[in-house]
Coordinates of C-alpha atoms in Angstrom, one line a residue:
Chain A
M8 CA 52.0 33.1 158.8
P9 CA 55.0 33.5 161.1
T10 CA 53.4 36.5 162.7
A11 CA 50.3 34.5 163.5
W12 CA 52.5 31.8 164.9
C13 CA 54.3 34.4 167.0
A14 CA 51.1 35.6 168.4
D15 CA 50.1 32.1 169.3
C16 CA 53.4 31.6 170.9
F17 CA 53.0 34.8 172.9
N18 CA 49.6 33.8 174.1
L19 CA 51.0 30.5 175.1
C20 CA 53.6 32.3 177.2
V21 CA 51.0 34.4 178.9
D22 CA 48.9 31.4 179.5
E23 CA 51.8 29.6 181.0
L24 CA 52.6 32.5 183.4
G25 CA 49.0 32.7 184.4
L26 CA 48.9 29.0 185.1
L27 CA 52.1 29.0 187.1
I28 CA 50.7 31.8 189.2
K29 CA 47.4 29.8 189.7
M30 CA 49.3 26.7 190.6
A31 CA 51.3 28.7 193.1
Y32 CA 48.0 29.7 194.8
I33 CA 46.6 26.2 194.6
T34 CA 49.6 24.6 196.3
N35 CA 49.6 27.5 198.8
T36 CA 53.1 28.4 197.7
A37 CA 52.5 32.0 196.9
G38 CA 54.3 33.2 200.0
A39 CA 56.7 30.3 199.7
F40 CA 58.1 31.7 196.5
G41 CA 59.6 34.5 198.5
R42 CA 61.0 32.0 200.9
L43 CA 62.4 29.9 198.1
W44 CA 64.0 33.0 196.6
R45 CA 65.7 33.8 199.8
Y46 CA 67.4 30.4 199.6
R47 CA 68.8 31.0 196.1
D48 CA 72.4 30.9 197.3
L49 CA 71.7 27.5 198.8
V50 CA 70.9 26.2 195.4
R51 CA 74.0 27.8 194.0
N52 CA 76.2 26.3 196.7
L53 CA 74.6 22.8 196.3
V54 CA 75.1 22.8 192.6
L55 CA 78.7 24.0 192.8
K56 CA 79.4 21.5 195.5
D57 CA 78.0 18.7 193.5
I58 CA 79.9 19.5 190.4
K59 CA 83.1 20.0 192.3
V60 CA 82.9 16.8 194.3
R61 CA 81.8 14.7 191.3
Y62 CA 84.8 15.5 189.2
M63 CA 87.3 16.0 192.1
G64 CA 90.7 14.5 191.5
A65 CA 89.9 13.6 187.8
A66 CA 92.5 15.2 185.6
L67 CA 90.0 15.9 182.9
G68 CA 87.6 17.3 185.4
F69 CA 84.1 18.0 184.1
A70 CA 85.1 17.3 180.5
W71 CA 84.2 13.7 181.5
S72 CA 80.5 14.7 181.4
L73 CA 80.9 14.9 177.6
A74 CA 82.4 11.5 177.3
N75 CA 79.1 9.6 177.5
P76 CA 77.1 11.5 174.8
I77 CA 80.1 11.7 172.5
V78 CA 80.8 7.9 172.7
I79 CA 77.2 7.0 172.2
T80 CA 76.9 9.3 169.2
F81 CA 80.0 7.9 167.7
M82 CA 78.9 4.3 168.1
Y83 CA 75.6 5.0 166.4
L84 CA 77.3 6.9 163.6
M85 CA 79.5 3.9 162.9
I86 CA 76.6 1.6 162.9
F87 CA 74.4 3.7 160.6
T88 CA 77.3 4.6 158.3
Y89 CA 78.9 1.2 157.8
I90 CA 76.5 -1.5 158.9
F91 CA 73.0 -0.3 158.2
P92 CA 73.7 2.7 155.9
S93 CA 70.9 5.2 156.1
T94 CA 69.5 6.8 153.0
Q95 CA 68.3 9.9 155.0
P96 CA 70.1 13.1 154.0
H97 CA 72.3 14.5 156.8
F98 CA 71.5 11.5 158.9
P99 CA 74.3 12.2 161.5
L100 CA 72.7 15.5 162.3
F101 CA 69.3 13.8 162.8
L102 CA 70.9 11.2 165.1
V103 CA 72.9 13.7 167.2
T104 CA 70.0 16.0 167.7
G105 CA 67.9 13.2 169.2
I106 CA 70.8 11.7 171.3
V107 CA 71.9 15.0 172.8
H108 CA 68.4 15.7 174.2
W109 CA 67.9 12.1 175.2
T110 CA 71.1 12.3 177.2
L111 CA 69.7 15.1 179.4
F112 CA 66.6 13.2 180.1
S113 CA 68.2 9.9 180.8
Q114 CA 70.9 11.4 183.1
V115 CA 68.5 13.3 185.3
I116 CA 65.9 10.5 185.4
G117 CA 68.5 7.9 186.1
Q118 CA 69.6 9.7 189.2
S119 CA 66.2 11.1 190.2
C120 CA 65.3 8.3 192.6
E121 CA 68.2 8.9 194.9
V122 CA 67.7 12.6 195.1
L123 CA 66.0 12.7 198.5
V124 CA 67.5 9.6 200.0
A125 CA 71.0 10.7 199.2
N126 CA 70.4 14.0 201.1
S127 CA 68.7 12.4 204.1
G128 CA 71.5 13.7 206.3
L129 CA 70.6 17.2 205.5
I130 CA 66.9 16.8 205.5
K131 CA 66.7 15.2 208.9
K132 CA 68.8 17.8 210.7
I133 CA 68.0 21.2 209.2
Y134 CA 64.9 22.8 207.9
F135 CA 65.1 24.4 204.5
P136 CA 62.6 24.3 201.6
R137 CA 62.9 20.6 200.5
L138 CA 61.8 21.5 197.0
L139 CA 65.3 23.0 196.5
I140 CA 66.9 19.6 196.6
P141 CA 65.4 18.3 193.3
V142 CA 65.9 21.8 191.9
A143 CA 69.6 21.6 192.6
S144 CA 69.8 18.0 191.3
V145 CA 68.3 18.9 188.0
L146 CA 70.4 22.1 187.7
V147 CA 73.6 20.1 188.3
N148 CA 72.9 17.9 185.3
L149 CA 71.6 20.8 183.3
V150 CA 74.9 22.7 183.8
L151 CA 77.0 19.7 182.8
W152 CA 74.7 19.1 179.8
L153 CA 74.9 22.7 178.6
A154 CA 78.6 21.9 177.9
A155 CA 77.4 19.0 175.7
L156 CA 75.0 21.3 174.0
G157 CA 77.8 23.8 173.3
V158 CA 79.8 21.0 171.6
Y159 CA 76.8 20.1 169.6
L160 CA 76.2 23.7 168.5
V161 CA 79.9 23.9 167.4
F162 CA 79.5 20.8 165.2
Y163 CA 76.1 21.7 164.1
P164 CA 77.1 23.5 160.8
L165 CA 79.7 20.8 160.1
L166 CA 77.0 18.2 160.2
G167 CA 74.9 20.1 157.7
G168 CA 72.7 22.2 160.0
K169 CA 71.7 25.7 159.1
F170 CA 71.5 28.5 161.6
S171 CA 68.0 29.9 160.9
L172 CA 65.6 32.1 162.7
V173 CA 63.7 28.9 163.8
L174 CA 66.5 28.3 166.4
F175 CA 65.2 31.3 168.4
V176 CA 62.2 29.3 169.6
Y177 CA 64.5 26.6 170.9
P178 CA 65.1 28.1 174.4
L179 CA 61.4 28.1 175.0
Y180 CA 61.1 24.4 174.2
L181 CA 64.2 23.6 176.2
L182 CA 62.7 25.3 179.2
L183 CA 59.5 23.3 178.9
F184 CA 61.6 20.1 178.5
V185 CA 63.6 20.9 181.7
A186 CA 60.4 21.7 183.6
F187 CA 59.0 18.3 182.5
I188 CA 62.1 16.5 183.6
W189 CA 62.0 18.4 186.9
G190 CA 58.4 17.5 187.5
L191 CA 59.2 13.8 186.8
T192 CA 62.1 14.0 189.3
L193 CA 59.7 15.3 192.0
I194 CA 57.4 12.4 191.4
L195 CA 60.1 9.7 191.2
S196 CA 62.2 10.9 194.2
T197 CA 59.1 11.1 196.4
L198 CA 57.9 7.7 195.4
Y199 CA 61.3 6.1 195.9
V200 CA 61.3 6.8 199.6
E201 CA 58.4 4.2 199.8
F202 CA 59.1 2.0 196.9
R203 CA 62.7 1.0 196.6
D204 CA 62.0 -1.1 193.5
L205 CA 61.5 2.0 191.5
K206 CA 65.2 2.5 190.8
H207 CA 65.6 -0.8 189.0
L208 CA 62.3 -0.3 187.3
I209 CA 63.5 3.0 185.9
E210 CA 66.7 1.5 184.6
V211 CA 64.7 -0.9 182.6
A212 CA 62.2 1.6 181.5
L213 CA 64.9 4.0 180.2
Q214 CA 66.1 1.2 177.9
V215 CA 62.7 0.6 176.6
L216 CA 61.9 4.3 176.2
F217 CA 65.1 4.9 174.2
W218 CA 64.0 2.5 171.6
A219 CA 60.3 3.5 171.8
T220 CA 61.3 7.1 171.0
P221 CA 62.1 8.1 167.4
I222 CA 65.7 9.1 168.3
I223 CA 67.7 6.9 165.9
Y224 CA 64.9 6.4 163.4
E225 CA 62.4 8.8 161.8
V226 CA 58.9 8.6 163.2
G227 CA 57.7 8.2 159.6
R228 CA 59.4 4.8 159.3
V229 CA 57.0 3.4 161.9
P230 CA 53.8 1.8 160.8
R231 CA 50.9 4.3 160.8
H232 CA 48.9 2.7 163.7
I233 CA 51.9 2.4 165.9
Q234 CA 52.9 5.9 165.1
E235 CA 49.6 7.2 166.5
V236 CA 50.3 5.5 169.8
M237 CA 53.9 6.5 169.9
I238 CA 53.2 10.2 169.4
L239 CA 51.3 10.2 172.7
S240 CA 54.5 9.7 174.5
P241 CA 55.9 13.0 175.8
L242 CA 59.4 11.9 175.0
A243 CA 58.4 11.2 171.4
E244 CA 56.9 14.7 171.2
F245 CA 60.0 16.3 172.7
T246 CA 62.3 14.5 170.3
I247 CA 60.2 15.3 167.3
I248 CA 60.1 18.9 168.2
F249 CA 63.8 19.2 168.6
Q250 CA 64.3 17.3 165.3
Q251 CA 62.0 19.8 163.6
I252 CA 63.8 22.7 165.0
F253 CA 67.4 21.6 164.4
Y254 CA 67.1 19.1 161.5
A255 CA 64.2 20.2 159.4
N256 CA 64.5 23.9 160.3
K257 CA 60.7 24.1 160.7
L258 CA 58.6 25.6 163.5
P259 CA 57.0 22.8 165.5
S260 CA 53.3 22.5 164.8
L261 CA 50.9 24.1 167.3
N262 CA 49.3 20.7 168.0
I263 CA 52.5 19.0 169.1
T264 CA 53.4 22.2 171.0
M265 CA 50.1 22.1 172.9
A266 CA 50.5 18.4 173.7
F267 CA 54.0 18.9 174.9
F268 CA 52.9 21.9 177.0
A269 CA 50.0 19.9 178.5
W270 CA 52.3 17.0 179.5
T271 CA 54.7 19.5 181.2
V272 CA 51.9 21.2 183.1
V273 CA 50.4 17.8 184.2
V274 CA 53.7 16.4 185.3
V275 CA 54.9 19.5 187.2
G276 CA 51.5 19.9 188.8
L277 CA 51.4 16.3 189.9
G278 CA 55.0 16.4 191.0
L279 CA 54.5 19.5 193.2
W280 CA 51.3 18.2 194.7
L281 CA 52.8 14.8 195.5
F282 CA 56.1 16.3 196.8
N283 CA 54.3 18.8 199.1
R284 CA 51.9 16.2 200.3
R285 CA 54.3 13.3 200.9
V286 CA 57.7 14.7 201.8
P287 CA 56.9 16.1 205.3
E288 CA 55.9 12.6 206.4
S289 CA 58.6 10.9 204.4
V290 CA 61.3 12.6 206.4
E291 CA 60.8 10.1 209.1
R292 CA 61.4 7.2 206.7
L293 CA 64.5 8.4 205.0
Chain B
M20 CA 46.3 30.8 220.7
A21 CA 48.6 31.6 217.8
N22 CA 46.8 34.9 217.5
D23 CA 47.6 36.1 221.0
A24 CA 51.1 34.9 220.5
A25 CA 51.6 37.2 217.5
Q26 CA 50.9 40.2 219.8
S27 CA 53.0 39.1 222.8
D28 CA 56.6 38.5 223.3
D29 CA 56.6 34.8 222.5
V30 CA 59.0 33.5 220.0
I31 CA 58.1 29.8 220.3
V32 CA 54.6 28.6 221.0
V33 CA 54.0 24.9 221.2
D34 CA 50.3 24.3 221.4
H35 CA 49.0 20.9 222.5
V36 CA 51.5 19.1 220.2
S37 CA 51.5 15.4 219.9
K38 CA 53.8 13.3 217.7
S39 CA 53.5 9.7 216.9
F40 CA 55.8 7.7 214.7
T41 CA 54.8 4.8 212.7
L42 CA 57.3 2.0 213.4
H43 CA 57.4 -0.6 210.7
H44 CA 58.6 -3.9 212.1
N45 CA 59.9 -6.0 209.3
R46 CA 59.8 -3.0 207.0
V47 CA 59.0 -4.2 203.6
S48 CA 59.5 -1.8 200.7
S49 CA 60.0 -4.1 197.8
L50 CA 57.3 -5.8 195.7
K51 CA 58.8 -9.2 196.3
G52 CA 58.5 -8.7 200.1
R53 CA 54.9 -7.6 199.8
F54 CA 54.1 -10.6 197.7
I55 CA 55.6 -13.1 200.0
G56 CA 54.0 -11.3 202.9
L57 CA 50.6 -12.4 201.5
F58 CA 51.5 -16.0 202.4
K59 CA 54.0 -15.9 205.2
Q60 CA 53.4 -14.2 208.5
R61 CA 57.1 -13.7 209.1
W62 CA 57.4 -11.5 206.0
R63 CA 54.4 -9.4 206.8
Q64 CA 55.0 -6.0 208.0
H65 CA 53.2 -4.9 211.2
V66 CA 52.9 -1.4 212.1
E67 CA 53.1 0.1 215.6
H68 CA 52.3 3.6 216.5
F69 CA 54.8 5.0 218.9
H70 CA 53.8 8.1 220.8
A71 CA 56.9 10.2 221.1
L72 CA 55.1 13.3 222.4
T73 CA 51.7 13.6 224.0
D74 CA 49.9 16.9 224.4
V75 CA 52.9 19.1 225.0
S76 CA 52.4 22.8 225.4
L77 CA 54.9 25.4 226.2
R78 CA 55.8 29.0 225.4
V79 CA 59.2 30.6 225.2
R80 CA 59.5 34.4 225.3
R81 CA 62.1 36.4 223.6
G82 CA 65.5 36.3 225.3
E83 CA 64.4 33.5 227.5
A84 CA 66.3 30.3 227.9
L85 CA 64.4 27.1 228.5
A86 CA 66.0 23.8 229.2
L87 CA 64.4 20.5 228.1
M88 CA 65.4 17.8 230.4
G89 CA 64.5 14.1 230.8
A90 CA 65.9 10.7 230.3
N91 CA 66.9 9.2 227.0
G92 CA 63.8 8.6 224.8
S93 CA 61.6 11.0 226.7
G94 CA 60.9 13.0 223.6
K95 CA 63.3 16.0 224.0
S96 CA 65.0 15.7 220.6
T97 CA 61.7 15.0 218.9
L98 CA 60.3 18.2 220.4
L99 CA 63.4 20.1 219.2
Q100 CA 63.0 18.7 215.7
I101 CA 59.4 19.8 215.7
V102 CA 60.3 23.3 216.8
A103 CA 62.9 23.4 214.1
G104 CA 60.3 22.5 211.5
I105 CA 62.0 19.3 210.5
L106 CA 59.2 17.1 211.7
R107 CA 55.5 17.9 211.5
P108 CA 53.4 17.4 214.6
T109 CA 50.7 14.7 214.3
S110 CA 48.3 17.0 216.1
G111 CA 48.5 20.4 217.7
R112 CA 50.1 23.5 216.4
L113 CA 53.5 25.1 216.4
W114 CA 54.2 28.8 216.0
T115 CA 57.6 30.3 215.8
Q116 CA 59.1 33.7 214.9
G117 CA 62.6 34.8 214.0
R118 CA 65.6 33.1 212.6
I119 CA 65.9 29.7 214.1
A120 CA 69.3 27.9 214.1
P121 CA 68.8 24.3 214.9
L122 CA 72.1 22.9 216.3
I123 CA 70.7 19.4 216.5
E124 CA 74.1 18.1 215.4
L125 CA 77.3 20.0 214.8
G126 CA 78.5 20.3 211.2
V127 CA 75.3 19.2 209.5
G128 CA 75.7 19.3 205.8
F129 CA 79.5 19.5 205.9
N130 CA 80.8 17.8 202.9
P131 CA 84.0 15.9 203.7
E132 CA 85.5 16.7 200.3
L133 CA 85.1 20.4 200.5
T134 CA 87.4 22.7 202.4
G135 CA 86.5 24.3 205.7
E136 CA 85.8 27.6 204.1
E137 CA 83.6 26.1 201.4
N138 CA 81.6 24.3 204.1
I139 CA 81.1 27.6 205.9
Y140 CA 79.2 28.9 202.9
L141 CA 77.3 25.7 202.3
N142 CA 76.3 25.4 206.0
G143 CA 75.3 29.1 206.2
S144 CA 73.1 28.8 203.1
L145 CA 71.4 25.8 204.6
Y146 CA 70.3 28.2 207.4
G147 CA 69.0 30.6 204.7
Y148 CA 71.8 33.1 204.6
R149 CA 73.1 34.7 201.4
N150 CA 76.7 34.2 200.4
A151 CA 77.3 37.9 200.7
E152 CA 76.2 37.9 204.3
I153 CA 78.4 34.9 205.1
R154 CA 81.4 36.5 203.4
R155 CA 81.4 39.2 206.1
L156 CA 81.4 36.6 208.8
V157 CA 84.0 34.2 207.5
A158 CA 87.0 35.9 209.2
A159 CA 85.3 35.9 212.6
I160 CA 84.2 32.2 212.2
V161 CA 87.7 31.1 211.3
E162 CA 89.2 33.0 214.2
F163 CA 86.7 31.6 216.7
S164 CA 87.2 28.1 215.5
E165 CA 91.0 28.4 215.9
L166 CA 91.4 26.4 212.8
G167 CA 94.0 28.8 211.3
H168 CA 95.4 27.6 208.0
F169 CA 93.5 24.3 208.1
I170 CA 90.5 26.2 206.9
D171 CA 91.8 25.7 203.3
T172 CA 92.0 21.9 203.6
P173 CA 89.2 19.4 203.1
V174 CA 87.1 18.7 206.1
K175 CA 87.8 15.0 205.8
N176 CA 91.3 15.7 207.1
Y177 CA 90.0 17.4 210.3
S178 CA 90.1 15.8 213.7
S179 CA 86.6 15.3 215.3
G180 CA 87.4 18.2 217.6
M181 CA 88.2 20.5 214.7
Y182 CA 85.1 19.5 212.9
M183 CA 82.9 20.2 215.9
R184 CA 84.6 23.5 216.5
L185 CA 83.9 24.7 213.0
G186 CA 80.3 23.5 213.2
F187 CA 79.8 25.4 216.4
S188 CA 81.5 28.5 215.2
V189 CA 79.3 28.7 212.1
A190 CA 76.1 28.3 214.0
V191 CA 76.8 30.9 216.7
H192 CA 78.1 33.5 214.2
L193 CA 75.0 33.4 212.1
N194 CA 73.4 35.5 214.7
P195 CA 70.4 33.4 215.3
E196 CA 67.4 34.8 217.1
V197 CA 66.5 31.4 218.4
L198 CA 69.1 28.7 219.0
L199 CA 68.0 25.1 219.4
A200 CA 70.8 23.2 221.0
D201 CA 70.9 19.5 221.4
E202 CA 73.7 18.4 223.7
I203 CA 76.2 20.4 221.7
L204 CA 77.9 22.5 224.2
A205 CA 80.5 19.9 225.0
V206 CA 82.8 20.9 222.2
G207 CA 86.6 20.5 222.2
D208 CA 88.9 20.9 225.2
V209 CA 88.2 22.7 228.4
A210 CA 89.5 26.0 227.1
F211 CA 87.3 25.9 224.0
Q212 CA 84.3 24.8 226.0
Q213 CA 84.7 27.9 228.1
K214 CA 84.9 30.0 225.0
C215 CA 81.7 28.4 223.7
H216 CA 79.9 29.0 227.0
D217 CA 81.0 32.7 227.0
K218 CA 79.8 33.0 223.4
I219 CA 76.4 31.6 224.2
A220 CA 76.2 34.0 227.2
E221 CA 77.1 36.9 225.0
L222 CA 74.4 36.0 222.5
Q223 CA 71.9 35.7 225.3
R224 CA 72.7 39.1 226.5
N225 CA 72.0 40.4 223.0
G226 CA 68.5 38.9 223.2
M227 CA 68.9 35.5 221.8
T228 CA 66.4 32.9 222.8
L229 CA 67.7 29.5 223.7
L230 CA 66.0 26.1 223.8
F231 CA 68.5 23.8 225.2
V232 CA 68.5 20.0 225.6
S233 CA 71.0 18.6 228.1
H234 CA 71.5 16.0 230.7
S235 CA 74.0 18.0 232.6
M236 CA 72.4 20.0 235.4
D237 CA 75.5 22.2 235.7
T238 CA 75.3 23.4 232.1
V239 CA 71.6 23.8 232.2
K240 CA 71.7 25.9 235.3
R241 CA 74.4 28.1 233.8
F242 CA 72.3 29.1 230.7
C243 CA 68.7 28.6 231.4
H244 CA 66.1 30.4 233.4
R245 CA 63.4 27.8 233.3
Y246 CA 63.2 24.1 232.7
V247 CA 60.7 21.5 231.5
R248 CA 61.1 17.9 232.3
L249 CA 59.8 15.3 229.9
D250 CA 59.0 11.7 230.6
H251 CA 57.6 9.4 228.0
G252 CA 56.6 12.3 225.8
K253 CA 54.7 14.2 228.5
I254 CA 55.7 17.2 230.5
V255 CA 55.9 15.9 234.0
E256 CA 57.6 18.8 235.8
S257 CA 58.4 22.4 235.0
G258 CA 60.0 25.1 237.1
V259 CA 62.3 28.0 237.4
F260 CA 65.9 27.8 238.5
E261 CA 66.3 29.6 241.8
R262 CA 68.7 32.3 240.9
D263 CA 67.7 35.5 242.6
Q264 CA 64.3 36.4 241.2
Q265 CA 65.9 36.2 237.8
A266 CA 63.0 34.6 236.2
D267 CA 60.8 37.5 237.1
Q268 CA 63.0 40.0 235.3
I269 CA 63.2 38.2 232.0
D270 CA 62.6 40.4 229.0
G271 CA 64.4 41.2 225.8
S272 CA 66.0 44.5 226.8
V273 CA 69.7 44.5 227.0
S274 CA 70.0 46.5 230.2
S275 CA 67.9 44.1 232.2
S276 CA 69.6 41.1 230.7
T277 CA 72.9 42.5 231.7
Q278 CA 71.5 42.9 235.2
Q279 CA 70.4 39.3 235.2
N280 CA 73.8 38.3 234.2
A281 CA 75.4 40.2 237.0
N282 CA 73.0 38.4 239.3
A283 CA 73.8 35.1 237.8
A284 CA 77.5 35.7 238.2
A285 CA 77.1 36.8 241.8
S286 CA 75.0 33.9 242.7
S287 CA 77.2 31.4 240.9
D288 CA 79.6 29.3 243.0
R289 CA 81.8 28.7 239.9
P290 CA 84.5 31.1 239.1
G291 CA 84.6 32.5 235.5
N292 CA 80.9 32.1 234.9
A293 CA 79.6 34.4 232.2
V294 CA 81.4 37.5 233.2
T295 CA 82.5 38.7 229.9

């Protein structure tokens, strides 16, 4: 069985690569890949600059990026240990897994609107591939988040997690998750230039999404008919997959993997299309 | 047209380019505003198309220096932004070749919190340079900018003169094949300005193409072979500066450029002009 699964997984990778290449042709970015690659040091410099400036002068430096996930996790642990005690075995592990991944999503998406507008000074004065701005923005948050992931992995065995072979598929899913977030950032940052309401809308939407995603409760607790709707949400899919990997030590089912993959392809494709189409004209409006 | 350009010596070809901006009066970007606009005239946004450039065509050959002249609002800067690839023409085509350094503003992308040196790397990478390439240039940039040990302090502590000096130094040391300069040669005090002018002249001798926006006839004459005058987005006049058949000799080769320069110096009535 695991071999069959691996074969599926491998095919999926091949498909993914093929699709990426096709998409590159579609958006006429085949030659642009080379150009983007030439600017790789720009991404590096932008990311380092952002991290440096963000935590400049703070004695604890970028350790502050851990404060938010740790506090949130701690609060929920208190609530579900003393106020509404959970009967689920290793509940803290379940909770932390969901929250760690939610943090990455909510941090990037919370800032995604401002990405282009905040860099208007650069965009209006120098030409460089604009796509690199959202890339740098996502990477900044990803780098900071990896520290949180490190802390999580240190506490993982203490919370009752088992290091099993299943964990090896995690990077693949994480990559898809990051691609999904990046695609969404492309969409939101492009739309925000025209619709400034978006930022406030997203703040509200993030609150709703948090509770509409099975992060602090198991998806099995939800009534059957609601569950069927809930599972359509990409965030629910991501969360369930990460819970399966870390909490249940099971390989995510092929169905949910396909759904998750489809969402990512759609969002990234739509994001690239919208970004390439709208941003050259949006420059004048920044 | 772009096809012939690829074979010839042109580095910038602007082919019947027009650019119109959409000006939003009463710009409404919120849902509330749009809703009220349904009922109240005063809230409604009305759109005006402003033609910044109309059917502009020009060619710049390698090693040539073209001045863009004209009153404020005549479209010079818009044209420069189009050549730089920042704005997309509404119609017409643009074809360029080589590394273009747009000096539309000095010190673009400088982050006030970062030190001078860190900003050199950031600025260089915005122009598409690798950090390794910039590392080799840092010493020369710092020396040219005369910033000395200030290079290790955050740029927010710089005086405006220091800021501009650093911005200029970075741009000219990146060895651009095409320099797009928008009123930027008035940097710092007289001594530093002279140094900037010498540097530009040196780069021109090495075959750099210059597209130069300025109001100052003196500066323009010093660097440019040809000029184009814009008025309300149209080319109304173009010509060659009368400097000893210089315009006829223009080509990229170093020997003939040096010759031109000697001519330029001989014909100049100002002392210390471009005789490096």
